[in-house]
mmCIF file of C-alpha atoms in Angstrom:
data_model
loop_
_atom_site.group_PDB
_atom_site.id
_atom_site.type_symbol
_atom_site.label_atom_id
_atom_site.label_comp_id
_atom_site.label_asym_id
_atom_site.label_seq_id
_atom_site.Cartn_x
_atom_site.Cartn_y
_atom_site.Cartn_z
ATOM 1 C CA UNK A 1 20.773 30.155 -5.594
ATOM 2 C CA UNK A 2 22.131 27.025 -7.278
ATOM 3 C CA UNK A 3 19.860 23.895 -6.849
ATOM 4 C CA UNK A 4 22.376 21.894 -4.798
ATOM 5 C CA UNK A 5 21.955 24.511 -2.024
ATOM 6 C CA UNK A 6 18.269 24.097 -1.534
ATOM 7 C CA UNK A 7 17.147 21.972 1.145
ATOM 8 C CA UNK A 8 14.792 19.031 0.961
ATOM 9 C CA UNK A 9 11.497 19.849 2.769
ATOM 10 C CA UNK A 10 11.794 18.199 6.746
ATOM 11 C CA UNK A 11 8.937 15.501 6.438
ATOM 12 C CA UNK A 12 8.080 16.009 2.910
ATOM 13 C CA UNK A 13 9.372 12.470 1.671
ATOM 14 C CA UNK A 14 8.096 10.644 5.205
ATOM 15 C CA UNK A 15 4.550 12.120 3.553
ATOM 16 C CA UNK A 16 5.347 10.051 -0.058
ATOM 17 C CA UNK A 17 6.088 6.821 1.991
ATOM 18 C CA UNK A 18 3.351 6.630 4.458
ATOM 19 C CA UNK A 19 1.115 7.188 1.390
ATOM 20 C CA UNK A 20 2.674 4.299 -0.382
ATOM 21 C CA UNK A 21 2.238 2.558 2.947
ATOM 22 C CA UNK A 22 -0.893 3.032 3.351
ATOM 23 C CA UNK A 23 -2.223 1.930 -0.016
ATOM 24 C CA UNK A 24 0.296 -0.979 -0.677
ATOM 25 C CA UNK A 25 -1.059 -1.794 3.175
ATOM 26 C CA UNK A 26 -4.736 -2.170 2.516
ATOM 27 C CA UNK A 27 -4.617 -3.856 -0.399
ATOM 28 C CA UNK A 28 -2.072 -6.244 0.900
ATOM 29 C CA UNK A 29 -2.447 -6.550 4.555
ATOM 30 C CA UNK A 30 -5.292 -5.277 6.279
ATOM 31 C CA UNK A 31 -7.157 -2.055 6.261
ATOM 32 C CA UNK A 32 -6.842 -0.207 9.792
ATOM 33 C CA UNK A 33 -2.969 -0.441 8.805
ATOM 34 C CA UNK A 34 -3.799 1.446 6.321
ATOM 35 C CA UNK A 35 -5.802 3.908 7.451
ATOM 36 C CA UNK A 36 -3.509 4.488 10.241
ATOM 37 C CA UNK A 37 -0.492 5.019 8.024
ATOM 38 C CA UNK A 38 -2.442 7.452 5.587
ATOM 39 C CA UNK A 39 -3.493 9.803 8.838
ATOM 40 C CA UNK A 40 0.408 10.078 9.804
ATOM 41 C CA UNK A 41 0.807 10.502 6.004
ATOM 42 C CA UNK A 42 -1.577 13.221 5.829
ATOM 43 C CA UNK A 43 0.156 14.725 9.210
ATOM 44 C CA UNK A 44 3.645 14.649 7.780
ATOM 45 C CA UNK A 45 2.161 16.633 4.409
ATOM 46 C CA UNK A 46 0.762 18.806 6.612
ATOM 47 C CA UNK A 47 3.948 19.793 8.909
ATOM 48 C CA UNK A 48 6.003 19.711 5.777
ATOM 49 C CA UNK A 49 3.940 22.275 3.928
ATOM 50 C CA UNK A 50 3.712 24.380 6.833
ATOM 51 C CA UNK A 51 7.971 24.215 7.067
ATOM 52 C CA UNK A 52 7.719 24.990 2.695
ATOM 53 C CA UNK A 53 5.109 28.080 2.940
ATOM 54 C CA UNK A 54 7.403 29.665 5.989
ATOM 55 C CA UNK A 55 10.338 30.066 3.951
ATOM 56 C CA UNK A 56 9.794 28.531 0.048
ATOM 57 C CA UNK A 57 12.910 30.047 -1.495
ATOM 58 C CA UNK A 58 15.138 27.581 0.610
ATOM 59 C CA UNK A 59 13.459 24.274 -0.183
ATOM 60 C CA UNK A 60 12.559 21.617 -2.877
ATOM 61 C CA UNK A 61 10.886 18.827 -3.630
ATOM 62 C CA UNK A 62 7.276 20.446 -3.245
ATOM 63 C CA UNK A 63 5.749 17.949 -5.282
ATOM 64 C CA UNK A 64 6.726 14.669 -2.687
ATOM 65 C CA UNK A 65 4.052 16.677 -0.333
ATOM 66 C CA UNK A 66 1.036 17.032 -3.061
ATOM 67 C CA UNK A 67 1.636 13.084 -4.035
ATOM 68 C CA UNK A 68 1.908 12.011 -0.226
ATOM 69 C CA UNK A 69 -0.942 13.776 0.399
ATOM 70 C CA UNK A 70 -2.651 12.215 -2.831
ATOM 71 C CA UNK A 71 -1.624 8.607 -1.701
ATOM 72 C CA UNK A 72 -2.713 9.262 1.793
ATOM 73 C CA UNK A 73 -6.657 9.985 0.813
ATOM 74 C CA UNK A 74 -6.402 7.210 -1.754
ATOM 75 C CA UNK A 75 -5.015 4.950 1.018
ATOM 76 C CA UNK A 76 -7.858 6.534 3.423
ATOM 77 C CA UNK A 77 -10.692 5.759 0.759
ATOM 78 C CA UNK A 78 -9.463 2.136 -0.441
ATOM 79 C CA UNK A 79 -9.556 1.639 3.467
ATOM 80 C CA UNK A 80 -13.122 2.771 4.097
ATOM 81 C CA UNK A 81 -14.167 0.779 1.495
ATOM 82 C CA UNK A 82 -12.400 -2.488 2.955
ATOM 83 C CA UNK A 83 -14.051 -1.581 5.749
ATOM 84 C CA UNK A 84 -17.660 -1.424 4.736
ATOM 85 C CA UNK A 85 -17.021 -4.749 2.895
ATOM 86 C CA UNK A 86 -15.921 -6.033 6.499
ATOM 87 C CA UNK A 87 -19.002 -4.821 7.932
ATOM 88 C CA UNK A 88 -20.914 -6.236 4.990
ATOM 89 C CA UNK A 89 -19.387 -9.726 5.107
ATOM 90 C CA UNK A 90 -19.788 -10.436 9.052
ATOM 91 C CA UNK A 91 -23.366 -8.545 8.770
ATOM 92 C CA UNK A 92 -24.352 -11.044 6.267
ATOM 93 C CA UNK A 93 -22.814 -14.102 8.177
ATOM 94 C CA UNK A 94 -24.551 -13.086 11.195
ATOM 95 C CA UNK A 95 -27.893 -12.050 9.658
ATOM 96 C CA UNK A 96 -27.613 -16.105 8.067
ATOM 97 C CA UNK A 97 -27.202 -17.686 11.636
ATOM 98 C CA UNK A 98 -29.583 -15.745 13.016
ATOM 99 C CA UNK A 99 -32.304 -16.771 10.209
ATOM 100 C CA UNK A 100 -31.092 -20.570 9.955
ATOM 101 C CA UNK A 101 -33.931 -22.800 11.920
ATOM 102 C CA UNK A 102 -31.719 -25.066 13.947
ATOM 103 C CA UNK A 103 -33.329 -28.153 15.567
#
């Protein structure tokens, strides 16, 4: 088979830019974007290497799905950790108002 006649995987390059999206999101933006686009990245990885391992001879581009899928938990962790430093921030403001003597 000549490489012009194989296919690109169905979803496999959706996978590489919710990754991106997801990482360039929580850095940028805010993290439940983030998190949200790395779990549809992580679904489109998932439905495009289930379309690659049913018939592999036919497609290419194998490696969009590993680095989507790569992005996505990258995206996932830089998320959790904007997230505990959420929790930490308003935990601290709180714990000061509650401990300030106002009279």
């Amino acid at each position: 088979m000549n490489n012009s006649e194989y296919q690109q995987i169905p979803g496999s390059s959706n996978a590489l830019t919710f990754g991106i999206l997801s990482i360039v999101l929580t850095l940028f933006c805010c993290g439940p974007f983030g998190a949200i686009f790395s779990f549809i990245g992580l679904s489109n990885a998932k439905t495009a290497k289930r379309h690659y391992e049913a018939n592999p001879g036919n497609y290419r581009g194998y490696e969009n799905i590993s680095t989507g899928r790569i992005l996505s938990y990258v995206g996932l962790a830089l998320a959790l950790i904007y997230l505990m430093f959420v929790i930490l921030y308003f935990g601290l403001i709180i714990a000061f108002f509650a401990s300030a003597d106002f009279q």
